[in-house]
Short mmCIF file of C-alpha atoms in Angstrom, two decimals:
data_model
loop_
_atom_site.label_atom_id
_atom_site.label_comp_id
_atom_site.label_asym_id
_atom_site.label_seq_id
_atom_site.Cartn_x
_atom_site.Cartn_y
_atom_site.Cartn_z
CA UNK O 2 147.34 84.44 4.64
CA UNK O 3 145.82 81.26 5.09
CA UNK O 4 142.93 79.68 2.99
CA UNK O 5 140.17 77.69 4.55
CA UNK O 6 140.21 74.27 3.34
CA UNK O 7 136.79 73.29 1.79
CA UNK O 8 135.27 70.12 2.23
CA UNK O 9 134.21 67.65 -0.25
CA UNK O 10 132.14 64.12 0.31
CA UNK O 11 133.21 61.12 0.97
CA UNK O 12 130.90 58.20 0.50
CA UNK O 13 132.56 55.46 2.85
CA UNK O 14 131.98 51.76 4.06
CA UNK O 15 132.75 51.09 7.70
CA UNK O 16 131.85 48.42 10.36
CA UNK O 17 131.14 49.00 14.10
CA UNK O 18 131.89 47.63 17.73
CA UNK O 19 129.19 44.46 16.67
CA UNK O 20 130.95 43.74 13.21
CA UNK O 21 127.39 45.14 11.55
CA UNK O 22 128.68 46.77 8.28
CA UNK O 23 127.80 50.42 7.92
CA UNK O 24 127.33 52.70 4.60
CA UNK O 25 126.83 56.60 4.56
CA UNK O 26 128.32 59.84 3.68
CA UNK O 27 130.38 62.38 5.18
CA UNK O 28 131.44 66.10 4.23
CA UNK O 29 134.91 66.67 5.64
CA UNK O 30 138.26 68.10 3.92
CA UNK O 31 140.50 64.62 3.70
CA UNK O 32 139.92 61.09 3.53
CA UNK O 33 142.47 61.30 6.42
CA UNK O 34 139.60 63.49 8.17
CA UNK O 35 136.64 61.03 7.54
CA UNK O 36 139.14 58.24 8.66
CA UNK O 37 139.28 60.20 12.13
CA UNK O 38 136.29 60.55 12.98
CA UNK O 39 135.06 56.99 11.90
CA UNK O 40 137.62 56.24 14.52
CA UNK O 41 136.89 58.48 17.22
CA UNK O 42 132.84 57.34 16.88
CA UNK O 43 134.28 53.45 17.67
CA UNK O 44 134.36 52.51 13.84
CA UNK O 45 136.81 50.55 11.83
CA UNK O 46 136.87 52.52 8.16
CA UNK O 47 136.87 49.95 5.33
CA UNK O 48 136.54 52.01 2.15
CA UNK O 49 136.47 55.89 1.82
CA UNK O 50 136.06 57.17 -1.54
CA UNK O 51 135.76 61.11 -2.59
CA UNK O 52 132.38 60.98 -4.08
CA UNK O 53 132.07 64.93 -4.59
CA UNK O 54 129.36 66.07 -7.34
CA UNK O 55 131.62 68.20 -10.24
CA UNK O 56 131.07 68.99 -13.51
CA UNK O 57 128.41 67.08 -14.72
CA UNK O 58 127.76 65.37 -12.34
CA UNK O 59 126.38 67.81 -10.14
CA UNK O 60 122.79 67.99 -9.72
CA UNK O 61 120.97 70.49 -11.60
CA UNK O 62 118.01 71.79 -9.00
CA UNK O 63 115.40 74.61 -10.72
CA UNK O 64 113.36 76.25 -7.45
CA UNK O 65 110.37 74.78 -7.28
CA UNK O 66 110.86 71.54 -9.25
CA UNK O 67 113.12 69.45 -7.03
CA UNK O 68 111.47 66.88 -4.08
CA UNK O 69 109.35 68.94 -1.81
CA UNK O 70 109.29 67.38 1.85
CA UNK O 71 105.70 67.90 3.17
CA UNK O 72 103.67 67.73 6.12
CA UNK O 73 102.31 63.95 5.70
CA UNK O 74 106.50 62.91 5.03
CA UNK O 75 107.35 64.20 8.62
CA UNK O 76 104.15 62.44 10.24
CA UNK O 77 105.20 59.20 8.91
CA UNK O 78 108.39 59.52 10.16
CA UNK O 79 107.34 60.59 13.65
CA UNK O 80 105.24 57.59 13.66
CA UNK O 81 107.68 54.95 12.47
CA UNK O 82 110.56 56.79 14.49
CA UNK O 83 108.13 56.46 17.77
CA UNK O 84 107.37 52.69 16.81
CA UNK O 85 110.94 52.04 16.31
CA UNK O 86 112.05 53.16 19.93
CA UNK O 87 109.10 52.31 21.45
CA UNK O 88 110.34 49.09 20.25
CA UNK O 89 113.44 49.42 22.33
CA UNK O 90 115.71 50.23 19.17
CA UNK O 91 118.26 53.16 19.84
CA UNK O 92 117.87 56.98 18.29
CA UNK O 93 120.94 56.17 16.27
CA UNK O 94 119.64 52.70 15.08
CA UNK O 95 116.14 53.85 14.39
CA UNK O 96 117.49 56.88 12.17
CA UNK O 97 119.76 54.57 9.83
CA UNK O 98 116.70 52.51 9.37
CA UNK O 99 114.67 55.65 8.17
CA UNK O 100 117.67 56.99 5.95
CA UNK O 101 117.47 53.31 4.11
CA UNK O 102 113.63 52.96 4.12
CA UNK O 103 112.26 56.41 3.60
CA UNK O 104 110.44 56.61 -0.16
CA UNK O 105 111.19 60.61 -0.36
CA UNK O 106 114.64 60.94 -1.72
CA UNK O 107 114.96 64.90 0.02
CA UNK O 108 113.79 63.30 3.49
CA UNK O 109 116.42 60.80 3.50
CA UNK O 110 118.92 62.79 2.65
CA UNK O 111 118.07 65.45 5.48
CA UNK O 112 117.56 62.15 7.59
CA UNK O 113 121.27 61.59 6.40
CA UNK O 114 122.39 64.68 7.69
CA UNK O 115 120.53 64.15 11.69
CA UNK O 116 122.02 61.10 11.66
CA UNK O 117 125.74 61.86 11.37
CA UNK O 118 124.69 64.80 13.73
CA UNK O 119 123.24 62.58 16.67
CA UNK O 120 126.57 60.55 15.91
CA UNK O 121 128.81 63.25 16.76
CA UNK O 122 127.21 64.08 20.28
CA UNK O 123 124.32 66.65 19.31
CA UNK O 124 121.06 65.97 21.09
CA UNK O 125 118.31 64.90 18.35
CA UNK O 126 116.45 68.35 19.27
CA UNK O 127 119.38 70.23 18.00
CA UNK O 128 119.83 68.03 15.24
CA UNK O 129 116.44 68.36 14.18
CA UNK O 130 116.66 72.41 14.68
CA UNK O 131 119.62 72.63 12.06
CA UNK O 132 116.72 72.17 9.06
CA UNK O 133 114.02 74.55 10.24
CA UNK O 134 112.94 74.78 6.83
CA UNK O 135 112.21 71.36 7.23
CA UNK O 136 111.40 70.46 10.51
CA UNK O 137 108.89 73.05 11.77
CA UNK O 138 109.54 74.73 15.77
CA UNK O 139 106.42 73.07 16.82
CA UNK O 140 108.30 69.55 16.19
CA UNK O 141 111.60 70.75 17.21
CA UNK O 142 110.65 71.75 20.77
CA UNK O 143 108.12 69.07 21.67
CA UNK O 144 111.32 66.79 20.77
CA UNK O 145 113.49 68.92 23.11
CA UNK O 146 110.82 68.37 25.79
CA UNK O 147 110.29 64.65 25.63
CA UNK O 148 114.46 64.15 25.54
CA UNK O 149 114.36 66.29 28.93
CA UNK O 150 111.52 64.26 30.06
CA UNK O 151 112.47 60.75 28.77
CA UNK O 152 109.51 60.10 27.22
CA UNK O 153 110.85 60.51 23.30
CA UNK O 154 108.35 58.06 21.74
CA UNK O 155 105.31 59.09 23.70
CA UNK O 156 106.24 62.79 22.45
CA UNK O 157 107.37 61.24 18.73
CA UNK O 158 103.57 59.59 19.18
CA UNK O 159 102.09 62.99 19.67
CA UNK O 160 103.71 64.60 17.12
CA UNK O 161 102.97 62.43 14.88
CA UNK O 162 99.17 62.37 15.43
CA UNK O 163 98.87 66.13 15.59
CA UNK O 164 100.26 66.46 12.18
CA UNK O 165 97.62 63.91 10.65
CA UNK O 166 95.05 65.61 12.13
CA UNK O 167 96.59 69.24 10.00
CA UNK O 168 96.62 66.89 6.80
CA UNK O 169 93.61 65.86 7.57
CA UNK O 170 92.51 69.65 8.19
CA UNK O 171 94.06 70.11 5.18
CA UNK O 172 92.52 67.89 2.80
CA UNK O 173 89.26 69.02 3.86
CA UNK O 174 89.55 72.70 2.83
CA UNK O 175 91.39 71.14 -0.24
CA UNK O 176 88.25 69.35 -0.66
CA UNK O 177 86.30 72.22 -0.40
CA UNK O 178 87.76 74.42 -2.40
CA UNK O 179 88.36 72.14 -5.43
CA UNK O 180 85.36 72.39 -7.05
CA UNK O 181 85.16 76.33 -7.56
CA UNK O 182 87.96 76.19 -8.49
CA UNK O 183 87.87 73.85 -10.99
CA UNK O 184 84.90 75.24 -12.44
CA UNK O 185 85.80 78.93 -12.51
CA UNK O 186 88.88 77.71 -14.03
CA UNK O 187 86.74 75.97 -16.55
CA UNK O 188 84.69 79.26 -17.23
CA UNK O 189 87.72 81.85 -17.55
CA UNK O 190 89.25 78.98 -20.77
CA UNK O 191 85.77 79.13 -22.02
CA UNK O 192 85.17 82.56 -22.02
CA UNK O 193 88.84 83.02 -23.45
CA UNK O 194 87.92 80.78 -26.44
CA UNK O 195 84.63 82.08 -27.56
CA UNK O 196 86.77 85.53 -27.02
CA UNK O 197 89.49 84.89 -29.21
CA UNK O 198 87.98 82.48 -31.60
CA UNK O 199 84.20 82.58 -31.60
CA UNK O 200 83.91 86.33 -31.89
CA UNK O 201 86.29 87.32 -34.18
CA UNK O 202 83.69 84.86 -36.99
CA UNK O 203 80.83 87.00 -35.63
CA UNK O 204 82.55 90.29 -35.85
CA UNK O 205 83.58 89.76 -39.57
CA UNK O 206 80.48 88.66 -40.08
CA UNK O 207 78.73 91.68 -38.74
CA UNK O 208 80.83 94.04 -40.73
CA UNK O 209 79.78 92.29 -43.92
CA UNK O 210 75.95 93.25 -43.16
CA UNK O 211 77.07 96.58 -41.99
CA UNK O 212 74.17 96.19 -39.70
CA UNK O 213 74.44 98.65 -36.37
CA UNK O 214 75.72 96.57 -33.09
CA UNK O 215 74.06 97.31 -30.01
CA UNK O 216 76.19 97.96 -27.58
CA UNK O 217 76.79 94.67 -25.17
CA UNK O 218 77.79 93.42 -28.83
CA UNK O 219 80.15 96.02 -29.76
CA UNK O 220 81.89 95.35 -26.02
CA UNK O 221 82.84 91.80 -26.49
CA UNK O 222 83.89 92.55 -29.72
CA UNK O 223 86.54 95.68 -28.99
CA UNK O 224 87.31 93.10 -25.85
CA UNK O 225 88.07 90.27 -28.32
CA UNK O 226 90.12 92.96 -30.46
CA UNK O 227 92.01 93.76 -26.83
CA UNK O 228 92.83 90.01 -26.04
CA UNK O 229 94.10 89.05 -29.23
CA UNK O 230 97.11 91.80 -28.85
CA UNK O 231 96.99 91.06 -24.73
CA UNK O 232 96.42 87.65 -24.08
CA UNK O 233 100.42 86.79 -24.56
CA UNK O 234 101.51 89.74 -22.52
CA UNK O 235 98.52 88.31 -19.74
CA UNK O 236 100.13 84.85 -19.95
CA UNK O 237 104.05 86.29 -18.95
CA UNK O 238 102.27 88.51 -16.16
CA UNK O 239 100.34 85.82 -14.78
CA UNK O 240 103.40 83.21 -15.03
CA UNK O 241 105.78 85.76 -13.04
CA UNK O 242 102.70 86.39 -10.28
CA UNK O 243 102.95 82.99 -9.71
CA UNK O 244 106.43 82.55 -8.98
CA UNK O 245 106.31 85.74 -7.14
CA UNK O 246 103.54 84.70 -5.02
CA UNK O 247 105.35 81.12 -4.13
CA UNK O 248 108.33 83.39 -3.07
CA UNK O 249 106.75 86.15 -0.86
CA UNK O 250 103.53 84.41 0.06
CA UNK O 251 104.41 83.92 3.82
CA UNK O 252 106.44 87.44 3.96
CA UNK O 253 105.00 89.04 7.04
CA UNK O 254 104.13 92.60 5.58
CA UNK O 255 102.29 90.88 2.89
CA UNK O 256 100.22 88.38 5.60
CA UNK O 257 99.48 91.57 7.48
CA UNK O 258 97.20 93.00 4.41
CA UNK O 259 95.65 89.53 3.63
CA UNK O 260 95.06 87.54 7.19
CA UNK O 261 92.50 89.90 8.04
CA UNK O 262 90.74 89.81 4.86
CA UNK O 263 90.69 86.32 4.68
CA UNK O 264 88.58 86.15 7.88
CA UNK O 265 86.38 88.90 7.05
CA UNK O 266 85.71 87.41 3.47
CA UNK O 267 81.97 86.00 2.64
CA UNK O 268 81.62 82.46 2.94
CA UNK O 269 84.60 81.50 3.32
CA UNK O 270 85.98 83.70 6.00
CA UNK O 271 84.65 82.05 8.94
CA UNK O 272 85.85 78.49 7.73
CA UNK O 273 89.01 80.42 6.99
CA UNK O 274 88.68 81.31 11.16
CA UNK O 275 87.47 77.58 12.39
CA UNK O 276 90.66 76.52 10.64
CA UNK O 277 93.21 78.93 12.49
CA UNK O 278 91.41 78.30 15.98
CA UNK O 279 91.58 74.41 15.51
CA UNK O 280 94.98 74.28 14.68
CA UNK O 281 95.82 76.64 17.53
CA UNK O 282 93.89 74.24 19.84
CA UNK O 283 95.49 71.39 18.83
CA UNK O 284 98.78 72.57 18.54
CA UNK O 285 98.73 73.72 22.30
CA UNK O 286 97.66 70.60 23.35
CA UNK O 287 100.14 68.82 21.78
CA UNK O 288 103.15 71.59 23.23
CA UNK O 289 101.57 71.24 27.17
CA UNK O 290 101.01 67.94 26.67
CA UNK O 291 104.30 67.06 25.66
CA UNK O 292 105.47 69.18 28.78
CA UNK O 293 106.48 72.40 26.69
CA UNK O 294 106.63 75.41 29.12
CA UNK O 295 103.35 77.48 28.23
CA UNK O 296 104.94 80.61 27.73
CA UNK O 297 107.24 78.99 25.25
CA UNK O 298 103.97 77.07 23.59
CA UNK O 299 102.24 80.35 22.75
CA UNK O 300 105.09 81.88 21.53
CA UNK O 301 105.12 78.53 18.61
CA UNK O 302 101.55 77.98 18.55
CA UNK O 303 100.58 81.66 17.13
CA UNK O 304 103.07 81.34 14.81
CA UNK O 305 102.19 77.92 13.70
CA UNK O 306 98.48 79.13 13.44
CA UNK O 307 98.71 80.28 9.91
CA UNK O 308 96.81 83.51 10.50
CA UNK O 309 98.19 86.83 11.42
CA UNK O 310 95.24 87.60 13.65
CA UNK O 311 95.28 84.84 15.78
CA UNK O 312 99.36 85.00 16.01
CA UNK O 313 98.53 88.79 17.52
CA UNK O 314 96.11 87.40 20.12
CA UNK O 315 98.50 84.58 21.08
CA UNK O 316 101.24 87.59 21.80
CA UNK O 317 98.45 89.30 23.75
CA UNK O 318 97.85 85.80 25.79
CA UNK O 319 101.60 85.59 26.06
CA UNK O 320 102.24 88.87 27.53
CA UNK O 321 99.34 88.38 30.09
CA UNK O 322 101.05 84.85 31.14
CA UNK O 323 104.20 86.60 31.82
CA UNK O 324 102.70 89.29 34.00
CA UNK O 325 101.23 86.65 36.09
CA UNK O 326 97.51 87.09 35.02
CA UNK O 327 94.88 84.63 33.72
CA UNK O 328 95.15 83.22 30.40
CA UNK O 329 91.43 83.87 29.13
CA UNK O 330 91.20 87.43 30.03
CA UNK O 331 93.12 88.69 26.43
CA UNK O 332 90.48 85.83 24.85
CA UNK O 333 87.64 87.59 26.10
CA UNK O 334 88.84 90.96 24.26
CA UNK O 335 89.86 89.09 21.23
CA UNK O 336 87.65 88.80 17.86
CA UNK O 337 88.87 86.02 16.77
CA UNK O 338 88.25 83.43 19.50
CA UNK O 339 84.60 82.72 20.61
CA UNK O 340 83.47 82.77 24.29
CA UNK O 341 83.46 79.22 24.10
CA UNK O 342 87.07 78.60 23.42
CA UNK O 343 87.63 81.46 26.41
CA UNK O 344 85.15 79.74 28.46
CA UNK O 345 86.81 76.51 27.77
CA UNK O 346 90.43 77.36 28.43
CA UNK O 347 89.52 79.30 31.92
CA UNK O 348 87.90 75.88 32.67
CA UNK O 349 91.26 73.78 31.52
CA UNK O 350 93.64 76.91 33.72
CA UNK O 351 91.61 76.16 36.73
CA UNK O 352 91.61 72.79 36.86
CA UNK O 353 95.07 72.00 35.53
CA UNK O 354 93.75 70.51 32.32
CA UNK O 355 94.59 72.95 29.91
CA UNK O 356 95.88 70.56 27.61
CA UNK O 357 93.04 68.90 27.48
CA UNK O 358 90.95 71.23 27.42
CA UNK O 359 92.38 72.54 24.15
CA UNK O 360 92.32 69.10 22.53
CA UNK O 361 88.47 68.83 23.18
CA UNK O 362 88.40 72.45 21.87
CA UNK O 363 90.19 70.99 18.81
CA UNK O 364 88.20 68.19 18.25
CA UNK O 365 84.99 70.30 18.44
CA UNK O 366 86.31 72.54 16.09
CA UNK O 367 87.65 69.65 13.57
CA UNK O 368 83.90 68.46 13.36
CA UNK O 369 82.70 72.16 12.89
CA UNK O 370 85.19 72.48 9.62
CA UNK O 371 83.38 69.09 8.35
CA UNK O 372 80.09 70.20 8.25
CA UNK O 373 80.88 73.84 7.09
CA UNK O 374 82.91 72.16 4.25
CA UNK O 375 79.85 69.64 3.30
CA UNK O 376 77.29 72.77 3.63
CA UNK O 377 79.96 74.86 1.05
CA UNK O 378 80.44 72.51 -1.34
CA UNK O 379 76.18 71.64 -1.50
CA UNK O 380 75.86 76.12 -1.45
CA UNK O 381 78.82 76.79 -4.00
CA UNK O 382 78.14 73.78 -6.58
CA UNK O 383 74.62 75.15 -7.82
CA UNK O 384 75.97 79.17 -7.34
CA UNK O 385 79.27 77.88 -9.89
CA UNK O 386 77.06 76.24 -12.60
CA UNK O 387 74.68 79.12 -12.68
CA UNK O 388 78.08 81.24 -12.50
CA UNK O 389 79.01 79.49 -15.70
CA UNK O 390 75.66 79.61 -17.63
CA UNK O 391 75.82 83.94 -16.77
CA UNK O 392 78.91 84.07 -18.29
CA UNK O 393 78.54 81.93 -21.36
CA UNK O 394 74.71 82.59 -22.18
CA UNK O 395 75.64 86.15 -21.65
CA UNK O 396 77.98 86.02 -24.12
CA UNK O 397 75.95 83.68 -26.63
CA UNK O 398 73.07 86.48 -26.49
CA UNK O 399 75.03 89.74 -26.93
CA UNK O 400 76.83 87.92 -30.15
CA UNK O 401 73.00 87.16 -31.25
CA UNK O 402 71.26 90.35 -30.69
CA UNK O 403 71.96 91.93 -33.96
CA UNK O 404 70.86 88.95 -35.84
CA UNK O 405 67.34 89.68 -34.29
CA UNK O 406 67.45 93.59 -35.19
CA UNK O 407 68.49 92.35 -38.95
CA UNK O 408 65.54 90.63 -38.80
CA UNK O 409 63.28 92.65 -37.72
CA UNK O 410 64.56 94.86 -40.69
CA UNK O 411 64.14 92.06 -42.95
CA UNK O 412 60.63 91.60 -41.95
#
């Protein structure tokens, strides 16, 4: 029976049609192999040399520590990729250039990787689609249109601007929720201190006088008692959470539970909701603008959302599309959208602006995030140091409270 050879890299040197030298690498089975193809693609091999990782040499990746490609990597690369063929540069030209010149080691190499693709005769679309861990659909189809259209850099352009406005989006949540959570971090390490070291002094102290505890007293001392034999165990449970939580965050049965809450919670839930309908806006936008068939839009955009809810009213929007009714009709029944945004998008169907429509919708909605974030942060800053003092006053007084009945006795 026959064994399929595997393939190795090859790191090789070549030099093409114009004499311009050219440097990259190749997985293939045989030098003789990467010779062939350099040939095929109208390039003259100079060096090829077997530059497979083994023993150790091979790279050593631990999940979650390696180079992490984010949302602001791929909107500087839309940009510069859009400024490069705007320019008049070829696909193929412009992509070498971002291999050499990208700062983000895992970019470039996925770069890499397009690159060799769009030199074997896939379309940069499909290309792109062969990383959808990296690239998200929302990208990957709005590059599809604008190669059908031939308008690439106008849609590159688009793309690149509708994922600074989500980092933007992002950083002001971000913003937002920094300082609670900085400070109720602060108050759970304090509390944990005066628990396992403040206490315990108290405690020992108490049982010297033999005085009787009242009873907030004796409860932070059998609590400190508990934490010294559980904080250790706490640490290991909280540590695998973590991990777990990276890993199964985005599972759908688990987003089914939470997506709801989330918009239901106090204070933050309808931030939490301005969020999901401004990035469905915008993300619309960008798909019909771009000349993305609307059914296949909605299909991305609900996903792309980030919210369970919405993604279920975008299905319900879908479905109407397909059986030839109006768009706004499901909006009207939904919870999650306003009358404004239904009001707005019947306005954008009728006159053949939808697009637009749903970028003004976007915009609205970018400015209403602003000012709920700068009204949070004013509301939660006082509510967080009064949080604080509660916890740690409380504290301070039920440790103190016999001292005052051994006085009294005293006395």
């Amino acid at each position: 029976m026959a064994t399929a050879t595997k393939n190795r890299q090859f790191s090789y040197t070549a030099r093409d049609a114009s004499g311009k030298s050219v440097q990259a690498t190749l997985d293939a089975p045989s030098e003789q192999a990467v010779a062939s193809f350099l040939k095929e693609n109208g390039l003259t091999p100079l060096t090829v040399v077997d530059s497979t990782p083994t023993g150790l040499k091979k790279e050593i990746k631990i999940p979650g520590m390696g180079e992490k490609i984010g949302l602001k990597d791929i909107a500087v690369m839309a940009r510069q990729l859009a400024t490069m063929i705007g320019s008049g540069l070829s696909l193929l030209r412009a992509l070498s250039i971002l291999v050499e010149q990208t700062e983000n080691p895992a970019l470039a190499k996925v770069l890499g990787e397009v690159r060799n693709d769009v030199e074997q005769g896939r379309s940069f679309s499909g290309a792109l689609g062969r990383h959808p861990k990296v690239f998200p659909p929302l990208m990957i189809n709005m590059v599809k249109a604008g190669e059908v259209g031939g308008f690439l850099d106008e849609t590159l352009v688009s793309i690149a601007q509708n994922f600074e406005d989500e980092v933007k989006l992002r950083g002001k949540v971000k913003s937002a929720m920094a300082y609670p959570v900085v400070v109720l971090v602060i108050a759970i390490l304090a509390s944990l201190a005066m628990l396992l070291f403040i206490i315990p002094v108290f405690a020992g102290m108490f049982a010297d006088m033999g005085a009787e505890l009242p009873a907030p007293t004796q409860f932070l001392i059998t609590l400190s008692d508990f934490m010294k034999v559980a904080i250790l165990p706490l640490i290991v449970v909280a540590i695998i959470f973590s991990f777990w939580w990276r890993s199964h965050k985005n599972d759908r049965w688990l987003r089914e539970r939470l997506d709801p809450i989330k918009l239901k919670a106090p204070v933050f839930g309808p931030l939490m909701k301005k969020i999901a309908i401004a990035r469905f806006a915008r993300n619309l936008s960008s798909m019909l603008a771009a000349g993305v068939p609307i059914l296949q839009a909605l299909g991305i955009v609900g996903e792309a959302s980030g919210n369970v809810v919405v993604e279920r009213a975008t299905e319900d929007i879908q479905d109407a599309v397909r059986r030839g009714r109006s768009i706004t009709s499901p909006l009207q029944n939904s919870p999650v959208f306003p009358p404004m945004v239904a009001q707005m998008m019947a306005v954008g169907e009728d006159t053949g602006a939808l697009d637009e429509m749903m970028g003004k919708v976007a915009d609205f909605y970018d400015q209403e995030i602003e000012s709920t974030t700068e009204q949070l942060t004013s509301l939660i800053e006082p509510i967080m140091i009064m949080f604080v003092g509660v916890i740690v006053g409380g504290m301070v007084i039920c440790m103190y409270l016999p001292m005052f009945s051994v006085y009294d006795q005293i006395s």
